[in-house]
Every structure is written in C-alpha cells, then in structure tokens.
Amino acid sequence: MKLPRLRVVVLVAMVVVTLATLGWWIFGPSGVAVQLTKRSWRMEIVIERLRSESGSDWCDDLPADARDVTRRLRADLTGKRAEPSEHCRYTQIVWRRQWIAQSAGGPADRPDWPRPPLRVAPPGEAGSERLGKREAYFEIELRDRSDHAWVCRVTQARWQQLRVGQRFRVPVDRFGTANCPAMYESRL
C-alpha cells in the first residue's frame, strides 16, 4: 500500500521543522536575551537584644550563667540516668536577633551602612542592643522583551562596572530561575 504523496510531504515537512527547532535549541545561542534596567544596593545590620529566656535541663548540665534555678527530682525517660535525678528550670540572659537596620539606594548614592540608635540597659540586665551580622547586597534587575524580570546579586566591583541599558544573555531554567553567574554580554 502506497501513502498518498501529500501525506509524505507533510510528514517530511514536520520532521524538518522539528529537527530545525531542535537544532536551534541545542546549537543556537543559550539563554534569554535581557537588558539591564536597574541597579540597586542594600546594606543590612542585624540588631541583637539581650533578653531573658527560660529553659530547662538536667541540673548537672546547666549553662554557667543560669539564674533563678528551681530543682525537682525526675525520672530520665531517655534511660541515660538509672535513678531519678535533679532536673532544673532556669532563666538565662542571651543575645537574640531583634530587628534589621537597613539602608538602600541606587547608582547615584554612595553605599553606606545604616547607623541605628541602640538601647542601653545597665550591665547584666536585659534590654541592651548591639550590632550583629552585616550583609551588603548589590543587585541588578534584568528584563526580557516580554517584560519578565529577574533580580541578580553581583559583587560590588561587578555592580560598579555595569550600566543600565547593557544587553546580556542569561540561562533560565524551566522553572523561570535565572542562572545569574552564567550571564554574559550579548549584542543580540
């Protein structure tokens, strides 16, 4: 049985189009064509506050700075202690993350750390605040022709080199996540 000529031509055309598409996908330029639309920086400092917290543990495992200790005999359900032992409830003064101080700007602003006001309490009492971990973020916003946007973090040196309007190609996975470190300049 011979296939009609039109069916063969359509089948061959479909195979050629499929192979051309696959060829472009495999061998064509990788990534999505994007343009740099915005540069911004953000500096953050974690502010920690000295707080009074309660806890409990076996009395022979108490932290050195435990206060207001109350004791009671209790059986160890884990089996580490054969006989009932003293179990303690206590309070302790500890530093905990309270809030984040932030300053932000763009290319016209000089990146600068925030200068938050800190609470001061008498020594050994809860309520004092201190500066904790510092983080600096230098970000660029990239947009494609369909107005999809991606924000990429870069080093400060790289951020200073980049300019709004530059064109790049950036690999984007099937979930829409851009692989920013693999971004490269493009003239397309």
CSV table of C-alpha atoms in Angstrom, one decimal:
chain,number,residue,atom,x,y,z
A,1,MET,CA,0.0,0.0,0.0
A,2,LYS,CA,1.4,3.4,-1.0
A,3,LEU,CA,0.9,6.5,1.1
A,4,PRO,CA,-0.6,9.4,-0.7
A,5,ARG,CA,2.0,12.0,-1.9
A,6,LEU,CA,0.6,14.8,0.3
A,7,ARG,CA,0.9,12.8,3.5
A,8,VAL,CA,4.5,12.1,2.8
A,9,VAL,CA,5.3,15.8,2.0
A,10,VAL,CA,3.5,16.8,5.3
A,11,LEU,CA,5.3,14.2,7.3
A,12,VAL,CA,8.7,15.2,5.8
A,13,ALA,CA,7.9,18.9,6.5
A,14,MET,CA,7.0,18.1,10.1
A,15,VAL,CA,10.3,16.2,10.6
A,16,VAL,CA,12.3,19.0,9.0
A,17,VAL,CA,10.7,21.7,11.2
A,18,THR,CA,11.2,19.5,14.3
A,19,LEU,CA,14.8,19.0,13.5
A,20,ALA,CA,15.4,22.7,12.8
A,21,THR,CA,13.8,23.6,16.1
A,22,LEU,CA,15.8,21.1,18.0
A,23,GLY,CA,19.0,22.2,16.2
A,24,TRP,CA,18.3,25.9,17.2
A,25,TRP,CA,17.6,24.8,20.7
A,26,ILE,CA,20.8,22.7,21.0
A,27,PHE,CA,23.2,24.7,18.9
A,28,GLY,CA,21.7,28.3,19.0
A,29,PRO,CA,22.7,30.9,21.5
A,30,SER,CA,22.0,29.8,25.0
A,31,GLY,CA,19.9,31.8,27.4
A,32,VAL,CA,17.3,34.6,27.2
A,33,ALA,CA,18.1,38.0,25.8
A,34,VAL,CA,17.8,40.6,28.6
A,35,GLN,CA,18.6,44.2,29.2
A,36,LEU,CA,19.8,45.7,32.5
A,37,THR,CA,17.1,48.0,33.7
A,38,LYS,CA,18.0,48.9,37.3
A,39,ARG,CA,21.0,48.8,39.7
A,40,SER,CA,20.5,49.0,43.4
A,41,TRP,CA,22.3,48.3,46.7
A,42,ARG,CA,21.1,47.4,50.2
A,43,MET,CA,23.1,47.3,53.4
A,44,GLU,CA,21.7,45.5,56.4
A,45,ILE,CA,22.8,45.0,60.0
A,46,VAL,CA,21.1,42.6,62.3
A,47,ILE,CA,20.4,44.2,65.7
A,48,GLU,CA,20.5,41.9,68.7
A,49,ARG,CA,18.8,42.5,72.0
A,50,LEU,CA,19.8,41.0,75.3
A,51,ARG,CA,16.8,39.0,76.5
A,52,SER,CA,15.8,36.9,79.5
A,53,GLU,CA,14.8,33.4,78.4
A,54,SER,CA,13.7,30.4,80.4
A,55,GLY,CA,14.9,26.9,79.9
A,56,SER,CA,15.2,23.5,81.5
A,57,ASP,CA,17.8,20.8,81.7
A,58,TRP,CA,19.4,18.3,84.0
A,59,CYS,CA,21.0,20.2,86.8
A,60,ASP,CA,24.5,18.9,86.1
A,61,ASP,CA,24.2,20.3,82.5
A,62,LEU,CA,23.2,23.9,83.3
A,63,PRO,CA,24.8,26.8,81.4
A,64,ALA,CA,27.3,28.7,83.5
A,65,ASP,CA,25.1,31.9,83.6
A,66,ALA,CA,21.8,30.2,84.6
A,67,ARG,CA,19.8,32.3,87.1
A,68,ASP,CA,16.6,31.7,89.2
A,69,VAL,CA,17.2,28.0,89.3
A,70,THR,CA,14.4,25.7,90.6
A,71,ARG,CA,15.1,22.0,91.1
A,72,ARG,CA,12.9,18.9,91.3
A,73,LEU,CA,13.5,15.1,91.1
A,74,ARG,CA,12.5,13.5,87.9
A,75,ALA,CA,13.0,10.2,86.2
A,76,ASP,CA,15.0,10.2,83.0
A,77,LEU,CA,12.8,8.8,80.2
A,78,THR,CA,15.8,8.5,77.8
A,79,GLY,CA,17.5,5.9,80.0
A,80,LYS,CA,20.8,7.8,80.4
A,81,ARG,CA,20.3,8.1,84.2
A,82,ALA,CA,19.3,5.0,86.1
A,83,GLU,CA,17.8,6.8,89.1
A,84,PRO,CA,15.6,9.9,89.4
A,85,SER,CA,17.9,12.9,89.1
A,86,GLU,CA,17.6,16.7,89.7
A,87,HIS,CA,16.0,18.5,86.8
A,88,CYS,CA,16.2,22.3,86.8
A,89,ARG,CA,14.3,25.2,85.4
A,90,TYR,CA,16.2,28.4,85.0
A,91,THR,CA,16.4,31.8,83.3
A,92,GLN,CA,19.3,33.0,81.2
A,93,ILE,CA,20.3,36.3,79.6
A,94,VAL,CA,21.1,35.7,75.9
A,95,TRP,CA,21.6,37.8,72.8
A,96,ARG,CA,18.8,37.2,70.2
A,97,ARG,CA,18.1,38.8,66.8
A,98,GLN,CA,15.5,41.5,67.3
A,99,TRP,CA,15.3,43.6,64.1
A,100,ILE,CA,17.3,44.6,60.9
A,101,ALA,CA,18.6,48.1,60.3
A,102,GLN,CA,18.7,48.8,56.6
A,103,SER,CA,19.9,51.5,54.1
A,104,ALA,CA,19.3,51.3,50.4
A,105,GLY,CA,20.0,53.3,47.2
A,106,GLY,CA,20.9,53.2,43.6
A,107,PRO,CA,23.9,54.2,41.4
A,108,ALA,CA,23.7,57.9,42.3
A,109,ASP,CA,24.0,57.1,46.1
A,110,ARG,CA,27.2,56.1,47.9
A,111,PRO,CA,26.7,52.7,49.6
A,112,ASP,CA,26.8,53.3,53.3
A,113,TRP,CA,26.0,51.2,56.4
A,114,PRO,CA,22.9,52.2,58.5
A,115,ARG,CA,23.5,53.9,61.8
A,116,PRO,CA,20.6,52.7,64.0
A,117,PRO,CA,20.0,54.0,67.6
A,118,LEU,CA,20.7,51.3,70.1
A,119,ARG,CA,19.1,50.8,73.5
A,120,VAL,CA,21.4,50.7,76.5
A,121,ALA,CA,20.5,49.0,79.8
A,122,PRO,CA,22.5,48.6,83.0
A,123,PRO,CA,25.2,45.8,82.7
A,124,GLY,CA,23.9,42.3,83.3
A,125,GLU,CA,20.2,43.3,82.7
A,126,ALA,CA,18.0,42.5,79.7
A,127,GLY,CA,17.2,45.2,77.2
A,128,SER,CA,20.5,46.4,75.7
A,129,GLU,CA,21.0,46.2,72.0
A,130,ARG,CA,24.2,45.6,69.9
A,131,LEU,CA,25.1,45.4,66.2
A,132,GLY,CA,25.2,41.9,64.8
A,133,LYS,CA,26.0,40.4,61.4
A,134,ARG,CA,26.4,42.7,58.5
A,135,GLU,CA,25.3,41.9,54.9
A,136,ALA,CA,25.8,44.0,51.7
A,137,TYR,CA,23.7,43.3,48.6
A,138,PHE,CA,24.4,44.7,45.2
A,139,GLU,CA,21.6,43.8,42.8
A,140,ILE,CA,20.8,44.3,39.1
A,141,GLU,CA,17.4,43.9,37.5
A,142,LEU,CA,17.2,42.3,34.1
A,143,ARG,CA,14.2,42.3,31.8
A,144,ASP,CA,13.5,40.4,28.6
A,145,ARG,CA,11.3,41.6,25.6
A,146,SER,CA,8.2,40.0,27.3
A,147,ASP,CA,8.8,42.2,30.4
A,148,HIS,CA,9.8,39.2,32.6
A,149,ALA,CA,12.1,40.4,35.3
A,150,TRP,CA,15.0,38.8,37.2
A,151,VAL,CA,17.0,40.2,40.0
A,152,CYS,CA,20.6,39.1,40.3
A,153,ARG,CA,23.1,39.7,43.1
A,154,VAL,CA,26.6,40.6,42.0
A,155,THR,CA,29.8,41.6,43.7
A,156,GLN,CA,30.3,45.3,44.4
A,157,ALA,CA,33.1,45.5,41.8
A,158,ARG,CA,30.9,43.9,39.1
A,159,TRP,CA,28.0,46.2,40.1
A,160,GLN,CA,30.1,49.3,39.6
A,161,GLN,CA,31.1,48.1,36.1
A,162,LEU,CA,27.6,47.5,34.9
A,163,ARG,CA,25.4,50.2,33.3
A,164,VAL,CA,21.6,50.5,32.7
A,165,GLY,CA,20.9,49.6,29.0
A,166,GLN,CA,23.6,46.9,28.7
A,167,ARG,CA,22.4,43.7,26.9
A,168,PHE,CA,23.1,40.2,28.1
A,169,ARG,CA,22.1,36.6,27.7
A,170,VAL,CA,21.2,34.7,30.8
A,171,PRO,CA,20.3,31.0,31.1
A,172,VAL,CA,16.9,30.5,32.6
A,173,ASP,CA,15.7,27.0,33.7
A,174,ARG,CA,12.2,25.6,33.1
A,175,PHE,CA,11.0,27.0,36.4
A,176,GLY,CA,11.9,30.5,35.4
A,177,THR,CA,15.0,30.9,37.6
A,178,ALA,CA,17.9,32.8,36.1
A,179,ASN,CA,21.4,31.5,36.4
A,180,CYS,CA,23.0,34.9,37.1
A,181,PRO,CA,26.7,33.8,37.4
A,182,ALA,CA,26.4,32.4,33.8
A,183,MET,CA,25.2,35.7,32.4
A,184,TYR,CA,27.3,37.0,29.5
A,185,GLU,CA,27.2,40.2,27.4
A,186,SER,CA,25.4,39.9,24.1
A,187,ARG,CA,24.8,42.1,21.1
A,188,LEU,CA,21.6,40.3,20.0
